[in-house]
Amino acid sequence: MIKSKRDLVNIFYPVYFIWGLFSQINNTVNIRFNLENTIATLLNIILILTLFFCLLLIVGKHEANISMYKCLYFILLLVFIVFISKNQTNLSTFLAIFSLILIGGNFNFNKILKIFLIFTGLVLVGVIGLSILNKIPPALLVGQNLRMRSSLGFSYYTYSAQLLFYFTLAYLVYKSSNISYAELICLMLANIYVFYNTNTRNPYILSMIFILYVFLDKILKFKIDLLKFRIFKILFSFIFPICFLILIYITFYLPIGIFEEINEALSGRLSLNVLGFQTWGIHVFGQKIVFDTFTSTGMVSNYYNFVDSSYFQNLLVNGWVFIGIILILWILVCKNAVRHKQTYLCIALSLIAIHSMFDPQMLVPWYSPFCLLLGQPFSVNVNDTMFFKEKKLSKGRNYNYE
């Protein structure tokens, strides 16, 4: 009976694969097809039903060991998510995303990473390959110094870079000490190629930092141990609120001259943050916002007001209660990563925290599998730990999960 329940719970993984693959294609690739919105809504509903079906099976299996506090917190947060869903322009997608985030912590994160790597790898290789063969039209924009910025077959030129950023982080965390020099070189070349074509700096710089760190760690036989230093333990544990506070400071409290220099380096993102706060303000439970981005002809709107920062976008749309809860959950996830000595995971989460200061993908599961860790504080788990047991290998450290 227990085995049959476990087999039924595993239905989540193929559903996650199909949903993730379609969501990436539907939301990032420069193609359109009939019934895409209908299919997206149907897959959102299937994902939600699958998640709650699996949750019922897991609860039934561990009924005697479930913490009442966990249940209470989960129910309250679920009610809160349903309440603020009134602010969303796409209700089914919002509910699917946060059902996945809240319940995803009950599933094997190592398998989640593997599935994410498969469907993201298929999309990146397939779309870029078809773009090179002129089967998918690229979107071309002129960047600084009159340089052409190609979308490589995606519907916006940054999308390939953002997908590759999270693919790189997921791959390095998944492989950890098992990674080869050839794999590291391939990741490096892929990032260089995408950066050369898209000129998207933030994900490129952060990806290269992680790749070079792993290169050095491998050369030194994985003897680098950042977590033996107290300063890194504190930094890794509170990196998300630290980045949030830094973002507030550089947006609102810098001298005007320094602000303008940083704003120019960040392609106007800081001024868009200020415009967002001036236009809509902050509400306790958020508000419905429709950002003005592109015209019907695909040109940038004269009234462009999109807030790129994950922190500020969620603060404006979902409210300060929501962003407070998310920051607390990130602290719990990061502190447990530190406690379980998951160095590569700590680095990946820190890079995501920095990346999210200026890009909006932090809580979007078809970009990032790491947001599914936010559900692990509510995980129905007998040993009450947030991370799976590490595999012990004869060579080096390993941060994969069983």
GROMACS .gro file of C-alpha atoms in nm:
model
  402
    1MET     CA    1   0.000   0.000   0.000
    2ILE     CA    2   0.283   0.240   0.091
    3LYS     CA    3   0.463   0.159  -0.232
    4SER     CA    4   0.150   0.218  -0.438
    5LYS     CA    5   0.106   0.560  -0.273
    6ARG     CA    6   0.468   0.644  -0.347
    7ASP     CA    7   0.416   0.544  -0.710
    8LEU     CA    8   0.108   0.765  -0.733
    9VAL     CA    9   0.296   1.060  -0.582
   10ASN     CA   10   0.559   1.022  -0.855
   11ILE     CA   11   0.297   1.131  -1.109
   12PHE     CA   12   0.400   1.485  -1.012
   13TYR     CA   13   0.729   1.460  -1.202
   14PRO     CA   14   0.594   1.400  -1.556
   15VAL     CA   15   0.323   1.661  -1.498
   16TYR     CA   16   0.590   1.909  -1.384
   17PHE     CA   17   0.795   1.828  -1.696
   18ILE     CA   18   0.504   1.887  -1.935
   19TRP     CA   19   0.391   2.203  -1.756
   20GLY     CA   20   0.745   2.345  -1.737
   21LEU     CA   21   0.824   2.267  -2.101
   22PHE     CA   22   0.502   2.420  -2.232
   23SER     CA   23   0.529   2.723  -2.002
   24GLN     CA   24   0.879   2.800  -2.125
   25ILE     CA   25   0.776   2.768  -2.490
   26ASN     CA   26   0.455   2.965  -2.441
   27ASN     CA   27   0.611   3.248  -2.240
   28THR     CA   28   0.956   3.288  -2.392
   29VAL     CA   29   0.977   3.155  -2.751
   30ASN     CA   30   0.907   3.382  -3.049
   31ILE     CA   31   0.626   3.168  -3.191
   32ARG     CA   32   0.248   3.175  -3.153
   33PHE     CA   33  -0.005   2.902  -3.219
   34ASN     CA   34  -0.379   2.841  -3.195
   35LEU     CA   35  -0.534   2.762  -2.856
   36GLU     CA   36  -0.211   2.844  -2.667
   37ASN     CA   37  -0.402   3.026  -2.390
   38THR     CA   38  -0.654   2.743  -2.362
   39ILE     CA   39  -0.377   2.483  -2.338
   40ALA     CA   40  -0.194   2.694  -2.080
   41THR     CA   41  -0.506   2.722  -1.863
   42LEU     CA   42  -0.575   2.348  -1.895
   43LEU     CA   43  -0.218   2.259  -1.793
   44ASN     CA   44  -0.238   2.500  -1.499
   45ILE     CA   45  -0.553   2.325  -1.376
   46ILE     CA   46  -0.397   1.979  -1.425
   47LEU     CA   47  -0.087   2.087  -1.230
   48ILE     CA   48  -0.295   2.227  -0.942
   49LEU     CA   49  -0.512   1.913  -0.920
   50THR     CA   50  -0.204   1.689  -0.937
   51LEU     CA   51  -0.028   1.882  -0.661
   52PHE     CA   52  -0.321   1.864  -0.419
   53PHE     CA   53  -0.384   1.498  -0.505
   54CYS     CA   54  -0.020   1.419  -0.425
   55LEU     CA   55  -0.039   1.629  -0.108
   56LEU     CA   56  -0.337   1.426   0.015
   57LEU     CA   57  -0.145   1.103  -0.047
   58ILE     CA   58   0.161   1.236   0.138
   59VAL     CA   59  -0.051   1.358   0.430
   60GLY     CA   60  -0.221   1.018   0.449
   61LYS     CA   61   0.116   0.846   0.461
   62HIS     CA   62   0.260   1.069   0.738
   63GLU     CA   63  -0.062   1.157   0.920
   64ALA     CA   64   0.069   1.062   1.266
   65ASN     CA   65   0.384   1.273   1.226
   66ILE     CA   66   0.241   1.594   1.085
   67SER     CA   67   0.307   1.913   1.281
   68MET     CA   68  -0.013   2.103   1.354
   69TYR     CA   69   0.179   2.429   1.330
   70LYS     CA   70   0.297   2.341   0.979
   71CYS     CA   71  -0.061   2.264   0.877
   72LEU     CA   72  -0.186   2.590   1.024
   73TYR     CA   73   0.085   2.800   0.857
   74PHE     CA   74   0.027   2.623   0.526
   75ILE     CA   75  -0.350   2.679   0.534
   76LEU     CA   76  -0.314   3.045   0.634
   77LEU     CA   77  -0.063   3.108   0.357
   78LEU     CA   78  -0.280   2.925   0.104
   79VAL     CA   79  -0.580   3.140   0.200
   80PHE     CA   80  -0.361   3.451   0.173
   81ILE     CA   81  -0.243   3.351  -0.176
   82VAL     CA   82  -0.603   3.298  -0.290
   83PHE     CA   83  -0.694   3.638  -0.141
   84ILE     CA   84  -0.424   3.834  -0.325
   85SER     CA   85  -0.494   3.647  -0.650
   86LYS     CA   86  -0.743   3.927  -0.720
   87ASN     CA   87  -0.442   4.140  -0.817
   88GLN     CA   88  -0.331   3.907  -1.096
   89THR     CA   89  -0.393   3.945  -1.468
   90ASN     CA   90  -0.365   3.567  -1.523
   91LEU     CA   91  -0.541   3.391  -1.237
   92SER     CA   92  -0.480   3.027  -1.332
   93THR     CA   93  -0.107   3.083  -1.387
   94PHE     CA   94  -0.069   3.264  -1.054
   95LEU     CA   95  -0.251   2.988  -0.863
   96ALA     CA   96  -0.052   2.717  -1.044
   97ILE     CA   97   0.278   2.890  -0.962
   98PHE     CA   98   0.208   2.928  -0.592
   99SER     CA   99   0.050   2.584  -0.558
  100LEU     CA  100   0.376   2.452  -0.703
  101ILE     CA  101   0.587   2.667  -0.470
  102LEU     CA  102   0.391   2.579  -0.155
  103ILE     CA  103   0.357   2.205  -0.223
  104GLY     CA  104   0.678   2.153  -0.422
  105GLY     CA  105   0.881   2.120  -0.103
  106ASN     CA  106   0.734   1.772  -0.052
  107PHE     CA  107   0.912   1.636  -0.359
  108ASN     CA  108   1.271   1.530  -0.419
  109PHE     CA  109   1.456   1.848  -0.511
  110ASN     CA  110   1.727   1.653  -0.690
  111LYS     CA  111   1.464   1.510  -0.927
  112ILE     CA  112   1.312   1.855  -0.972
  113LEU     CA  113   1.653   1.992  -1.074
  114LYS     CA  114   1.704   1.705  -1.317
  115ILE     CA  115   1.365   1.755  -1.483
  116PHE     CA  116   1.420   2.131  -1.502
  117LEU     CA  117   1.759   2.077  -1.668
  118ILE     CA  118   1.603   1.843  -1.925
  119PHE     CA  119   1.318   2.066  -2.040
  120THR     CA  120   1.524   2.387  -2.021
  121GLY     CA  121   1.809   2.225  -2.212
  122LEU     CA  122   1.565   2.109  -2.480
  123VAL     CA  123   1.420   2.459  -2.514
  124LEU     CA  124   1.756   2.638  -2.522
  125VAL     CA  125   1.920   2.402  -2.770
  126GLY     CA  126   1.607   2.359  -2.981
  127VAL     CA  127   1.511   2.725  -3.007
  128ILE     CA  128   1.864   2.860  -3.062
  129GLY     CA  129   1.930   2.583  -3.317
  130LEU     CA  130   1.608   2.656  -3.507
  131SER     CA  131   1.688   3.027  -3.493
  132ILE     CA  132   2.030   2.964  -3.651
  133LEU     CA  133   1.852   2.765  -3.924
  134ASN     CA  134   1.607   3.058  -3.967
  135LYS     CA  135   1.311   2.839  -3.869
  136ILE     CA  136   1.221   3.072  -3.581
  137PRO     CA  137   1.241   3.446  -3.650
  138PRO     CA  138   1.463   3.642  -3.408
  139ALA     CA  139   1.361   3.971  -3.252
  140LEU     CA  140   1.637   4.222  -3.325
  141LEU     CA  141   1.692   4.534  -3.115
  142VAL     CA  142   1.965   4.794  -3.137
  143GLY     CA  143   2.160   4.825  -2.812
  144GLN     CA  144   2.422   5.072  -2.697
  145ASN     CA  145   2.688   5.170  -2.951
  146LEU     CA  146   2.445   5.066  -3.229
  147ARG     CA  147   2.509   4.699  -3.156
  148MET     CA  148   2.239   4.460  -3.267
  149ARG     CA  149   2.090   4.249  -2.989
  150SER     CA  150   1.945   3.921  -3.114
  151SER     CA  151   1.680   3.728  -2.925
  152LEU     CA  152   1.813   3.395  -3.064
  153GLY     CA  153   1.458   3.283  -3.143
  154PHE     CA  154   1.303   3.398  -2.815
  155SER     CA  155   1.038   3.669  -2.798
  156TYR     CA  156   1.268   3.910  -2.612
  157TYR     CA  157   1.645   3.933  -2.625
  158THR     CA  158   1.700   3.874  -2.252
  159TYR     CA  159   1.497   3.552  -2.228
  160SER     CA  160   1.767   3.315  -2.351
  161ALA     CA  161   2.018   3.470  -2.110
  162GLN     CA  162   1.779   3.439  -1.815
  163LEU     CA  163   1.700   3.075  -1.894
  164LEU     CA  164   2.070   2.996  -1.933
  165PHE     CA  165   2.148   3.169  -1.602
  166TYR     CA  166   1.911   2.943  -1.408
  167PHE     CA  167   2.016   2.641  -1.614
  168THR     CA  168   2.381   2.710  -1.521
  169LEU     CA  169   2.301   2.743  -1.150
  170ALA     CA  170   2.084   2.430  -1.151
  171TYR     CA  171   2.348   2.230  -1.340
  172LEU     CA  172   2.630   2.328  -1.106
  173VAL     CA  173   2.424   2.250  -0.795
  174TYR     CA  174   2.299   1.922  -0.943
  175LYS     CA  175   2.641   1.795  -1.057
  176SER     CA  176   2.846   1.954  -0.778
  177SER     CA  177   3.176   1.770  -0.726
  178ASN     CA  178   3.087   1.523  -1.004
  179ILE     CA  179   3.118   1.790  -1.272
  180SER     CA  180   3.393   1.755  -1.530
  181TYR     CA  181   3.619   2.019  -1.682
  182ALA     CA  182   3.454   1.955  -2.018
  183GLU     CA  183   3.111   2.035  -1.872
  184LEU     CA  184   3.242   2.354  -1.714
  185ILE     CA  185   3.396   2.463  -2.043
  186CYS     CA  186   3.068   2.391  -2.226
  187LEU     CA  187   2.875   2.600  -1.974
  188MET     CA  188   3.128   2.881  -2.008
  189LEU     CA  189   3.115   2.877  -2.390
  190ALA     CA  190   2.734   2.869  -2.387
  191ASN     CA  191   2.722   3.176  -2.162
  192ILE     CA  192   2.977   3.359  -2.378
  193TYR     CA  193   2.779   3.280  -2.696
  194VAL     CA  194   2.448   3.400  -2.550
  195PHE     CA  195   2.609   3.712  -2.403
  196TYR     CA  196   2.776   3.797  -2.735
  197ASN     CA  197   2.441   3.782  -2.916
  198THR     CA  198   2.214   3.936  -2.652
  199ASN     CA  199   2.449   4.166  -2.457
  200THR     CA  200   2.261   4.076  -2.136
  201ARG     CA  201   2.514   4.149  -1.864
  202ASN     CA  202   2.360   4.065  -1.526
  203PRO     CA  203   2.298   3.689  -1.577
  204TYR     CA  204   2.623   3.651  -1.772
  205ILE     CA  205   2.844   3.802  -1.499
  206LEU     CA  206   2.676   3.605  -1.220
  207SER     CA  207   2.693   3.277  -1.415
  208MET     CA  208   3.062   3.324  -1.491
  209ILE     CA  209   3.138   3.396  -1.125
  210PHE     CA  210   2.984   3.061  -1.026
  211ILE     CA  211   3.152   2.870  -1.310
  212LEU     CA  212   3.495   3.013  -1.226
  213TYR     CA  213   3.443   2.936  -0.857
  214VAL     CA  214   3.363   2.571  -0.937
  215PHE     CA  215   3.664   2.560  -1.172
  216LEU     CA  216   3.890   2.678  -0.888
  217ASP     CA  217   3.723   2.446  -0.636
  218LYS     CA  218   3.776   2.148  -0.867
  219ILE     CA  219   4.142   2.239  -0.927
  220LEU     CA  220   4.193   2.253  -0.550
  221LYS     CA  221   4.025   1.911  -0.504
  222PHE     CA  222   3.712   2.069  -0.349
  223LYS     CA  223   3.902   2.191  -0.045
  224ILE     CA  224   3.748   2.540  -0.048
  225ASP     CA  225   3.508   2.560   0.247
  226LEU     CA  226   3.341   2.900   0.265
  227LEU     CA  227   3.105   2.782   0.538
  228LYS     CA  228   3.384   2.749   0.793
  229PHE     CA  229   3.389   3.131   0.805
  230ARG     CA  230   3.123   3.295   1.021
  231ILE     CA  231   3.092   3.594   0.788
  232PHE     CA  232   2.988   3.368   0.498
  233LYS     CA  233   2.739   3.182   0.718
  234ILE     CA  234   2.571   3.511   0.808
  235LEU     CA  235   2.587   3.645   0.453
  236PHE     CA  236   2.445   3.328   0.297
  237SER     CA  237   2.169   3.304   0.561
  238PHE     CA  238   2.037   3.657   0.515
  239ILE     CA  239   2.135   3.731   0.156
  240PHE     CA  240   1.777   3.796   0.036
  241PRO     CA  241   1.684   4.065   0.292
  242ILE     CA  242   2.035   4.212   0.255
  243CYS     CA  243   1.986   4.249  -0.121
  244PHE     CA  244   1.637   4.392  -0.066
  245LEU     CA  245   1.772   4.658   0.172
  246ILE     CA  246   2.063   4.741  -0.061
  247LEU     CA  247   1.814   4.784  -0.346
  248ILE     CA  248   1.605   5.023  -0.135
  249TYR     CA  249   1.917   5.224  -0.051
  250ILE     CA  250   2.052   5.258  -0.405
  251THR     CA  251   1.704   5.340  -0.539
  252PHE     CA  252   1.602   5.606  -0.287
  253TYR     CA  253   1.898   5.723  -0.079
  254LEU     CA  254   2.200   5.760  -0.308
  255PRO     CA  255   2.329   6.106  -0.402
  256ILE     CA  256   2.179   6.205  -0.737
  257GLY     CA  257   2.510   6.193  -0.924
  258ILE     CA  258   2.592   5.838  -0.813
  259PHE     CA  259   2.230   5.734  -0.869
  260GLU     CA  260   2.241   5.851  -1.231
  261GLU     CA  261   2.567   5.667  -1.299
  262ILE     CA  262   2.437   5.339  -1.152
  263ASN     CA  263   2.099   5.385  -1.319
  264GLU     CA  264   2.268   5.424  -1.658
  265ALA     CA  265   2.479   5.112  -1.597
  266LEU     CA  266   2.158   4.924  -1.511
  267SER     CA  267   1.976   5.039  -1.827
  268GLY     CA  268   1.740   5.269  -1.638
  269ARG     CA  269   1.612   5.009  -1.394
  270LEU     CA  270   1.649   5.233  -1.088
  271SER     CA  271   1.448   5.517  -1.241
  272LEU     CA  272   1.177   5.265  -1.335
  273ASN     CA  273   1.169   5.154  -0.971
  274VAL     CA  274   1.115   5.514  -0.861
  275LEU     CA  275   0.848   5.566  -1.128
  276GLY     CA  276   0.667   5.254  -1.009
  277PHE     CA  277   0.652   5.372  -0.650
  278GLN     CA  278   0.542   5.721  -0.755
  279THR     CA  279   0.272   5.585  -0.985
  280TRP     CA  280   0.118   5.312  -0.770
  281GLY     CA  281   0.255   5.333  -0.416
  282ILE     CA  282   0.274   5.042  -0.171
  283HIS     CA  283  -0.037   4.866  -0.039
  284VAL     CA  284  -0.071   4.611   0.240
  285PHE     CA  285  -0.221   4.345   0.014
  286GLY     CA  286  -0.104   4.478  -0.320
  287GLN     CA  287  -0.303   4.600  -0.618
  288LYS     CA  288  -0.378   4.508  -0.977
  289ILE     CA  289  -0.118   4.661  -1.209
  290VAL     CA  290  -0.097   4.635  -1.586
  291PHE     CA  291   0.251   4.741  -1.694
  292ASP     CA  292   0.286   4.937  -2.017
  293THR     CA  293   0.566   4.765  -2.208
  294PHE     CA  294   0.523   4.713  -2.584
  295THR     CA  295   0.284   4.841  -2.847
  296SER     CA  296   0.075   4.613  -3.070
  297THR     CA  297   0.348   4.639  -3.335
  298GLY     CA  298   0.612   4.505  -3.094
  299MET     CA  299   0.785   4.840  -3.038
  300VAL     CA  300   0.878   4.968  -2.693
  301SER     CA  301   0.597   5.189  -2.560
  302ASN     CA  302   0.658   5.560  -2.505
  303TYR     CA  303   0.505   5.506  -2.161
  304TYR     CA  304   0.716   5.203  -2.070
  305ASN     CA  305   0.692   5.149  -1.693
  306PHE     CA  306   0.784   4.785  -1.630
  307VAL     CA  307   0.953   4.730  -1.292
  308ASP     CA  308   1.222   4.466  -1.348
  309SER     CA  309   1.319   4.403  -0.986
  310SER     CA  310   1.162   4.087  -0.843
  311TYR     CA  311   1.154   4.245  -0.498
  312PHE     CA  312   0.989   4.571  -0.600
  313GLN     CA  313   0.754   4.414  -0.854
  314ASN     CA  314   0.617   4.176  -0.591
  315LEU     CA  315   0.604   4.459  -0.338
  316LEU     CA  316   0.393   4.674  -0.573
  317VAL     CA  317   0.163   4.400  -0.707
  318ASN     CA  318   0.128   4.169  -0.404
  319GLY     CA  319   0.192   4.406  -0.113
  320TRP     CA  320   0.436   4.438   0.175
  321VAL     CA  321   0.281   4.148   0.371
  322PHE     CA  322   0.355   3.917   0.078
  323ILE     CA  323   0.714   4.032   0.029
  324GLY     CA  324   0.772   4.002   0.404
  325ILE     CA  325   0.653   3.640   0.401
  326ILE     CA  326   0.868   3.557   0.098
  327LEU     CA  327   1.180   3.707   0.259
  328ILE     CA  328   1.117   3.506   0.578
  329LEU     CA  329   1.081   3.186   0.375
  330TRP     CA  330   1.404   3.261   0.188
  331ILE     CA  331   1.582   3.312   0.522
  332LEU     CA  332   1.457   2.970   0.641
  333VAL     CA  333   1.572   2.804   0.319
  334CYS     CA  334   1.913   2.973   0.325
  335LYS     CA  335   1.975   2.905   0.695
  336ASN     CA  336   1.904   2.537   0.642
  337ALA     CA  337   2.131   2.528   0.339
  338VAL     CA  338   2.405   2.670   0.564
  339ARG     CA  339   2.324   2.429   0.846
  340HIS     CA  340   2.345   2.130   0.612
  341LYS     CA  341   2.668   2.265   0.457
  342GLN     CA  342   2.524   2.289   0.105
  343THR     CA  343   2.792   2.529  -0.021
  344TYR     CA  344   2.701   2.522  -0.390
  345LEU     CA  345   2.334   2.568  -0.308
  346CYS     CA  346   2.424   2.864  -0.083
  347ILE     CA  347   2.619   3.023  -0.368
  348ALA     CA  348   2.337   2.963  -0.616
  349LEU     CA  349   2.078   3.116  -0.382
  350SER     CA  350   2.304   3.416  -0.320
  351LEU     CA  351   2.344   3.475  -0.693
  352ILE     CA  352   1.966   3.450  -0.736
  353ALA     CA  353   1.919   3.707  -0.458
  354ILE     CA  354   2.154   3.947  -0.639
  355HIS     CA  355   2.004   3.872  -0.981
  356SER     CA  356   1.653   3.936  -0.846
  357MET     CA  357   1.745   4.294  -0.754
  358PHE     CA  358   1.728   4.382  -1.123
  359ASP     CA  359   1.535   4.099  -1.294
  360PRO     CA  360   1.184   3.960  -1.233
  361GLN     CA  361   1.225   3.579  -1.245
  362MET     CA  362   1.273   3.501  -0.872
  363LEU     CA  363   0.929   3.342  -0.821
  364VAL     CA  364   0.870   3.210  -1.174
  365PRO     CA  365   0.910   2.828  -1.171
  366TRP     CA  366   0.956   2.785  -1.548
  367TYR     CA  367   1.267   3.000  -1.512
  368SER     CA  368   1.387   2.892  -1.168
  369PRO     CA  369   1.342   2.557  -0.991
  370PHE     CA  370   1.495   2.708  -0.677
  371CYS     CA  371   1.175   2.889  -0.578
  372LEU     CA  372   1.026   2.544  -0.509
  373LEU     CA  373   1.251   2.532  -0.204
  374LEU     CA  374   1.023   2.792  -0.045
  375GLY     CA  375   0.768   2.517   0.019
  376GLN     CA  376   1.007   2.303   0.222
  377PRO     CA  377   0.922   2.468   0.557
  378PHE     CA  378   0.573   2.320   0.505
  379SER     CA  379   0.700   1.982   0.388
  380VAL     CA  380   0.526   1.677   0.537
  381ASN     CA  381   0.851   1.505   0.632
  382VAL     CA  382   0.902   1.252   0.911
  383ASN     CA  383   1.253   1.368   1.002
  384ASP     CA  384   1.148   1.734   0.978
  385THR     CA  385   1.447   1.839   0.769
  386MET     CA  386   1.437   2.068   0.470
  387PHE     CA  387   1.702   1.893   0.267
  388PHE     CA  388   1.751   1.538   0.159
  389LYS     CA  389   2.037   1.330   0.285
  390GLU     CA  390   2.364   1.395   0.105
  391LYS     CA  391   2.526   1.120  -0.095
  392LYS     CA  392   2.871   1.029   0.031
  393LEU     CA  393   3.127   0.986  -0.245
  394SER     CA  394   3.488   0.886  -0.229
  395LYS     CA  395   3.604   1.201  -0.409
  396GLY     CA  396   3.522   1.552  -0.294
  397ARG     CA  397   3.198   1.691  -0.163
  398ASN     CA  398   2.857   1.636  -0.311
  399TYR     CA  399   2.542   1.840  -0.267
  400ASN     CA  400   2.299   1.625  -0.455
  401TYR     CA  401   1.995   1.499  -0.266
  402GLU     CA  402   1.853   1.154  -0.241
   0.00000   0.00000   0.00000
